[in-house]
């Protein structure tokens, strides 16, 4: 289900929250590892009989990612924190707080679960007041002074800029202001000084 008031606080329509989850997966699939392992595969399905809390009888179905929340290692270890910060800055994540990821400490090579992307794809519109959580990964990466994008991150941006079909498909499903903001985030990080965006630049 989608909380309509909460969705509005993030600048989204309820059905748009479901679209955001699926759009995030489309981008993760285009980028490849580690995001194909970290971001849940998500599709939108009609659910019958419709639950009143659902957006018009529709819901977002995502693959489950095992693990715990509020584990310190993902935001303390640059191998996890930096790609996660790049991801959150890229998609304009507004809701990545300390309980909004998964990390399986029992696994030998635990994937980082970048779950709940419904309140991503921020757009700087007049009615959108940014939520104070934003992204803990962006916060910790910038706090540690790791502003410069890595060669892999620049390659990912180049891949997205070259994939006109993906960006066109995203523009068909995202709200116009969201699509424009996504393209702007990609371009601003791809341009000098090639740095991770700040949370209020989403």
mmCIF file of C-alpha atoms in Angstrom:
data_model
loop_
_atom_site.group_PDB
_atom_site.id
_atom_site.type_symbol
_atom_site.label_atom_id
_atom_site.label_comp_id
_atom_site.label_asym_id
_atom_site.label_seq_id
_atom_site.Cartn_x
_atom_site.Cartn_y
_atom_site.Cartn_z
ATOM 1 C CA UNK A 1 0.000 0.000 0.000
ATOM 2 C CA UNK A 2 0.899 3.668 -0.336
ATOM 3 C CA UNK A 3 0.323 6.265 2.331
ATOM 4 C CA UNK A 4 -1.109 9.164 0.317
ATOM 5 C CA UNK A 5 -0.054 11.872 2.774
ATOM 6 C CA UNK A 6 3.468 10.524 3.038
ATOM 7 C CA UNK A 7 3.716 10.275 -0.738
ATOM 8 C CA UNK A 8 2.621 13.905 -1.022
ATOM 9 C CA UNK A 9 5.258 14.931 1.543
ATOM 10 C CA UNK A 10 7.891 13.508 -0.815
ATOM 11 C CA UNK A 11 6.329 15.230 -3.830
ATOM 12 C CA UNK A 12 4.763 12.092 -5.365
ATOM 13 C CA UNK A 13 1.367 10.802 -6.381
ATOM 14 C CA UNK A 14 0.518 7.381 -4.847
ATOM 15 C CA UNK A 15 0.742 5.474 -8.142
ATOM 16 C CA UNK A 16 3.986 7.280 -8.885
ATOM 17 C CA UNK A 17 5.520 5.647 -5.805
ATOM 18 C CA UNK A 18 5.000 2.247 -7.451
ATOM 19 C CA UNK A 19 6.421 3.546 -10.735
ATOM 20 C CA UNK A 20 9.512 4.778 -8.885
ATOM 21 C CA UNK A 21 10.213 1.288 -7.522
ATOM 22 C CA UNK A 22 10.080 -0.192 -11.010
ATOM 23 C CA UNK A 23 12.035 2.668 -12.599
ATOM 24 C CA UNK A 24 14.824 2.134 -10.058
ATOM 25 C CA UNK A 25 15.065 -1.504 -11.094
ATOM 26 C CA UNK A 26 15.249 -0.501 -14.777
ATOM 27 C CA UNK A 27 18.268 1.680 -14.013
ATOM 28 C CA UNK A 28 19.908 -0.983 -11.828
ATOM 29 C CA UNK A 29 19.510 -3.537 -14.622
ATOM 30 C CA UNK A 30 21.128 -1.163 -17.109
ATOM 31 C CA UNK A 31 24.087 -0.461 -14.809
ATOM 32 C CA UNK A 32 24.764 -4.094 -13.891
ATOM 33 C CA UNK A 33 26.685 -5.216 -10.780
ATOM 34 C CA UNK A 34 26.620 -4.391 -7.964
ATOM 35 C CA UNK A 35 23.231 -2.764 -8.436
ATOM 36 C CA UNK A 36 21.581 -5.797 -10.014
ATOM 37 C CA UNK A 37 22.363 -7.615 -6.754
ATOM 38 C CA UNK A 38 21.601 -4.734 -4.407
ATOM 39 C CA UNK A 39 18.374 -3.312 -5.879
ATOM 40 C CA UNK A 40 15.314 -5.585 -5.761
ATOM 41 C CA UNK A 41 13.785 -6.660 -9.042
ATOM 42 C CA UNK A 42 10.396 -4.951 -9.053
ATOM 43 C CA UNK A 43 7.276 -5.208 -11.186
ATOM 44 C CA UNK A 44 3.850 -3.590 -10.864
ATOM 45 C CA UNK A 45 0.832 -5.864 -10.710
ATOM 46 C CA UNK A 46 -2.904 -5.518 -10.362
ATOM 47 C CA UNK A 47 -4.091 -7.122 -7.130
ATOM 48 C CA UNK A 48 -7.639 -8.450 -6.936
ATOM 49 C CA UNK A 49 -9.613 -7.975 -4.875
ATOM 50 C CA UNK A 50 -8.070 -4.572 -4.415
ATOM 51 C CA UNK A 51 -6.891 -3.546 -0.971
ATOM 52 C CA UNK A 52 -8.128 -0.013 -0.179
ATOM 53 C CA UNK A 53 -4.577 0.940 0.812
ATOM 54 C CA UNK A 54 -3.258 0.082 -2.643
ATOM 55 C CA UNK A 55 -2.885 2.638 -5.418
ATOM 56 C CA UNK A 56 -5.965 1.925 -7.519
ATOM 57 C CA UNK A 57 -5.707 -1.795 -6.820
ATOM 58 C CA UNK A 58 -2.085 -1.979 -7.939
ATOM 59 C CA UNK A 59 1.019 -2.822 -5.941
ATOM 60 C CA UNK A 60 4.772 -3.078 -6.455
ATOM 61 C CA UNK A 61 6.135 -6.619 -6.101
ATOM 62 C CA UNK A 62 9.840 -6.849 -5.271
ATOM 63 C CA UNK A 63 12.223 -9.713 -4.696
ATOM 64 C CA UNK A 64 13.172 -10.100 -1.052
ATOM 65 C CA UNK A 65 16.640 -9.212 0.195
ATOM 66 C CA UNK A 66 17.761 -10.825 3.430
ATOM 67 C CA UNK A 67 19.544 -8.984 6.197
ATOM 68 C CA UNK A 68 19.344 -6.620 9.106
ATOM 69 C CA UNK A 69 18.838 -2.878 9.336
ATOM 70 C CA UNK A 70 20.945 -0.300 11.160
ATOM 71 C CA UNK A 71 24.148 -2.303 10.608
ATOM 72 C CA UNK A 72 27.146 0.044 10.624
ATOM 73 C CA UNK A 73 29.411 -1.768 8.149
ATOM 74 C CA UNK A 74 27.663 -0.604 4.932
ATOM 75 C CA UNK A 75 28.126 3.085 5.680
ATOM 76 C CA UNK A 76 31.544 2.667 7.348
ATOM 77 C CA UNK A 77 33.070 0.587 4.525
ATOM 78 C CA UNK A 78 33.733 2.603 1.324
ATOM 79 C CA UNK A 79 33.295 -0.565 -0.753
ATOM 80 C CA UNK A 80 29.610 -0.457 0.177
ATOM 81 C CA UNK A 81 29.072 3.176 1.105
ATOM 82 C CA UNK A 82 30.452 4.813 -2.022
ATOM 83 C CA UNK A 83 28.467 2.860 -4.648
ATOM 84 C CA UNK A 84 25.356 3.152 -2.466
ATOM 85 C CA UNK A 85 25.872 6.913 -2.208
ATOM 86 C CA UNK A 86 26.310 7.110 -5.977
ATOM 87 C CA UNK A 87 23.074 5.169 -6.433
ATOM 88 C CA UNK A 88 21.110 7.338 -4.031
ATOM 89 C CA UNK A 89 22.427 10.549 -5.599
ATOM 90 C CA UNK A 90 21.681 9.218 -9.077
ATOM 91 C CA UNK A 91 18.056 8.300 -8.391
ATOM 92 C CA UNK A 92 17.394 11.215 -6.038
ATOM 93 C CA UNK A 93 16.668 9.023 -3.017
ATOM 94 C CA UNK A 94 14.888 10.975 -0.274
ATOM 95 C CA UNK A 95 14.292 8.184 2.231
ATOM 96 C CA UNK A 96 17.535 6.258 2.847
ATOM 97 C CA UNK A 97 17.644 6.349 6.624
ATOM 98 C CA UNK A 98 19.414 3.896 8.937
ATOM 99 C CA UNK A 99 16.540 1.404 8.818
ATOM 100 C CA UNK A 100 16.050 1.580 5.065
ATOM 101 C CA UNK A 101 18.602 -0.923 3.803
ATOM 102 C CA UNK A 102 19.415 -4.575 4.422
ATOM 103 C CA UNK A 103 22.744 -6.231 5.210
ATOM 104 C CA UNK A 104 23.079 -9.935 5.947
ATOM 105 C CA UNK A 105 25.935 -10.207 8.440
ATOM 106 C CA UNK A 106 25.693 -14.032 8.339
ATOM 107 C CA UNK A 107 26.554 -14.253 4.643
ATOM 108 C CA UNK A 108 30.168 -14.660 3.525
ATOM 109 C CA UNK A 109 29.805 -11.910 0.911
ATOM 110 C CA UNK A 110 26.655 -10.107 1.996
ATOM 111 C CA UNK A 111 24.850 -8.016 -0.608
ATOM 112 C CA UNK A 112 23.703 -4.580 0.409
ATOM 113 C CA UNK A 113 19.942 -4.349 0.022
ATOM 114 C CA UNK A 114 19.034 -0.911 -1.351
ATOM 115 C CA UNK A 115 15.333 -1.384 -0.751
ATOM 116 C CA UNK A 116 12.342 0.964 -0.828
ATOM 117 C CA UNK A 117 13.041 3.254 -3.746
ATOM 118 C CA UNK A 118 9.451 4.467 -3.938
ATOM 119 C CA UNK A 119 10.319 7.877 -2.520
ATOM 120 C CA UNK A 120 13.263 8.374 -4.848
ATOM 121 C CA UNK A 121 13.302 10.385 -8.100
ATOM 122 C CA UNK A 122 13.118 13.696 -6.297
ATOM 123 C CA UNK A 123 12.240 16.726 -8.356
ATOM 124 C CA UNK A 124 12.805 20.317 -7.201
ATOM 125 C CA UNK A 125 9.219 21.431 -7.693
ATOM 126 C CA UNK A 126 7.498 24.200 -5.791
ATOM 127 C CA UNK A 127 5.416 21.788 -3.722
ATOM 128 C CA UNK A 128 8.186 19.311 -2.926
ATOM 129 C CA UNK A 129 9.790 19.927 0.460
ATOM 130 C CA UNK A 130 12.698 17.533 0.819
ATOM 131 C CA UNK A 131 12.391 14.944 3.553
ATOM 132 C CA UNK A 132 15.060 15.295 6.253
ATOM 133 C CA UNK A 133 16.347 11.704 5.973
ATOM 134 C CA UNK A 134 17.577 11.951 2.382
ATOM 135 C CA UNK A 135 20.518 9.482 2.150
ATOM 136 C CA UNK A 136 22.786 8.324 4.940
ATOM 137 C CA UNK A 137 25.222 6.912 2.376
ATOM 138 C CA UNK A 138 25.648 10.262 0.638
ATOM 139 C CA UNK A 139 26.019 11.881 4.054
ATOM 140 C CA UNK A 140 28.768 9.500 5.226
ATOM 141 C CA UNK A 141 30.652 9.510 1.913
ATOM 142 C CA UNK A 142 30.770 13.298 1.818
ATOM 143 C CA UNK A 143 31.583 13.469 5.542
ATOM 144 C CA UNK A 144 34.631 11.280 4.873
ATOM 145 C CA UNK A 145 35.726 13.597 2.062
ATOM 146 C CA UNK A 146 35.332 11.049 -0.751
ATOM 147 C CA UNK A 147 33.709 13.527 -3.138
ATOM 148 C CA UNK A 148 35.435 12.485 -6.364
ATOM 149 C CA UNK A 149 33.617 9.958 -8.516
ATOM 150 C CA UNK A 150 35.479 6.752 -9.289
ATOM 151 C CA UNK A 151 36.291 5.585 -12.853
ATOM 152 C CA UNK A 152 33.515 2.994 -12.524
ATOM 153 C CA UNK A 153 31.027 5.665 -11.511
ATOM 154 C CA UNK A 154 31.998 7.853 -14.463
ATOM 155 C CA UNK A 155 31.600 4.821 -16.739
ATOM 156 C CA UNK A 156 28.113 4.199 -15.307
ATOM 157 C CA UNK A 157 27.141 7.796 -16.019
ATOM 158 C CA UNK A 158 28.500 7.516 -19.548
ATOM 159 C CA UNK A 159 26.500 4.355 -20.073
ATOM 160 C CA UNK A 160 23.301 6.085 -19.006
ATOM 161 C CA UNK A 161 23.979 9.140 -21.168
ATOM 162 C CA UNK A 162 24.559 6.874 -24.164
ATOM 163 C CA UNK A 163 21.397 4.816 -23.555
ATOM 164 C CA UNK A 164 18.805 7.062 -25.119
ATOM 165 C CA UNK A 165 16.246 4.271 -25.216
ATOM 166 C CA UNK A 166 16.395 3.765 -21.451
ATOM 167 C CA UNK A 167 16.092 7.485 -20.730
ATOM 168 C CA UNK A 168 13.195 7.755 -23.203
ATOM 169 C CA UNK A 169 11.442 4.794 -21.573
ATOM 170 C CA UNK A 170 11.914 6.358 -18.159
ATOM 171 C CA UNK A 171 10.525 9.654 -19.400
ATOM 172 C CA UNK A 172 7.409 7.765 -20.517
ATOM 173 C CA UNK A 173 6.679 6.468 -17.023
ATOM 174 C CA UNK A 174 8.090 9.105 -14.664
ATOM 175 C CA UNK A 175 6.453 12.474 -14.151
ATOM 176 C CA UNK A 176 8.022 15.074 -16.492
ATOM 177 C CA UNK A 177 9.711 16.966 -13.656
ATOM 178 C CA UNK A 178 11.157 13.698 -12.313
ATOM 179 C CA UNK A 179 12.557 12.708 -15.692
ATOM 180 C CA UNK A 180 14.117 16.138 -16.181
ATOM 181 C CA UNK A 181 15.655 16.047 -12.695
ATOM 182 C CA UNK A 182 17.097 12.565 -13.331
ATOM 183 C CA UNK A 183 18.750 13.693 -16.562
ATOM 184 C CA UNK A 184 20.095 16.787 -14.789
ATOM 185 C CA UNK A 185 21.604 14.687 -11.968
ATOM 186 C CA UNK A 186 23.318 12.414 -14.477
ATOM 187 C CA UNK A 187 24.747 15.351 -16.401
ATOM 188 C CA UNK A 188 25.873 17.317 -13.332
ATOM 189 C CA UNK A 189 27.846 14.348 -12.003
ATOM 190 C CA UNK A 190 29.256 13.566 -15.457
ATOM 191 C CA UNK A 191 30.512 17.150 -15.833
ATOM 192 C CA UNK A 192 33.552 18.559 -13.984
ATOM 193 C CA UNK A 193 34.406 18.486 -11.130
ATOM 194 C CA UNK A 194 32.993 14.905 -11.308
ATOM 195 C CA UNK A 195 31.808 14.802 -7.702
ATOM 196 C CA UNK A 196 29.011 13.105 -5.805
ATOM 197 C CA UNK A 197 26.030 15.396 -5.401
ATOM 198 C CA UNK A 198 25.053 16.816 -2.052
ATOM 199 C CA UNK A 199 21.738 15.709 -0.595
ATOM 200 C CA UNK A 200 20.068 19.057 -1.280
ATOM 201 C CA UNK A 201 21.209 18.913 -4.910
ATOM 202 C CA UNK A 202 18.908 15.995 -5.625
#
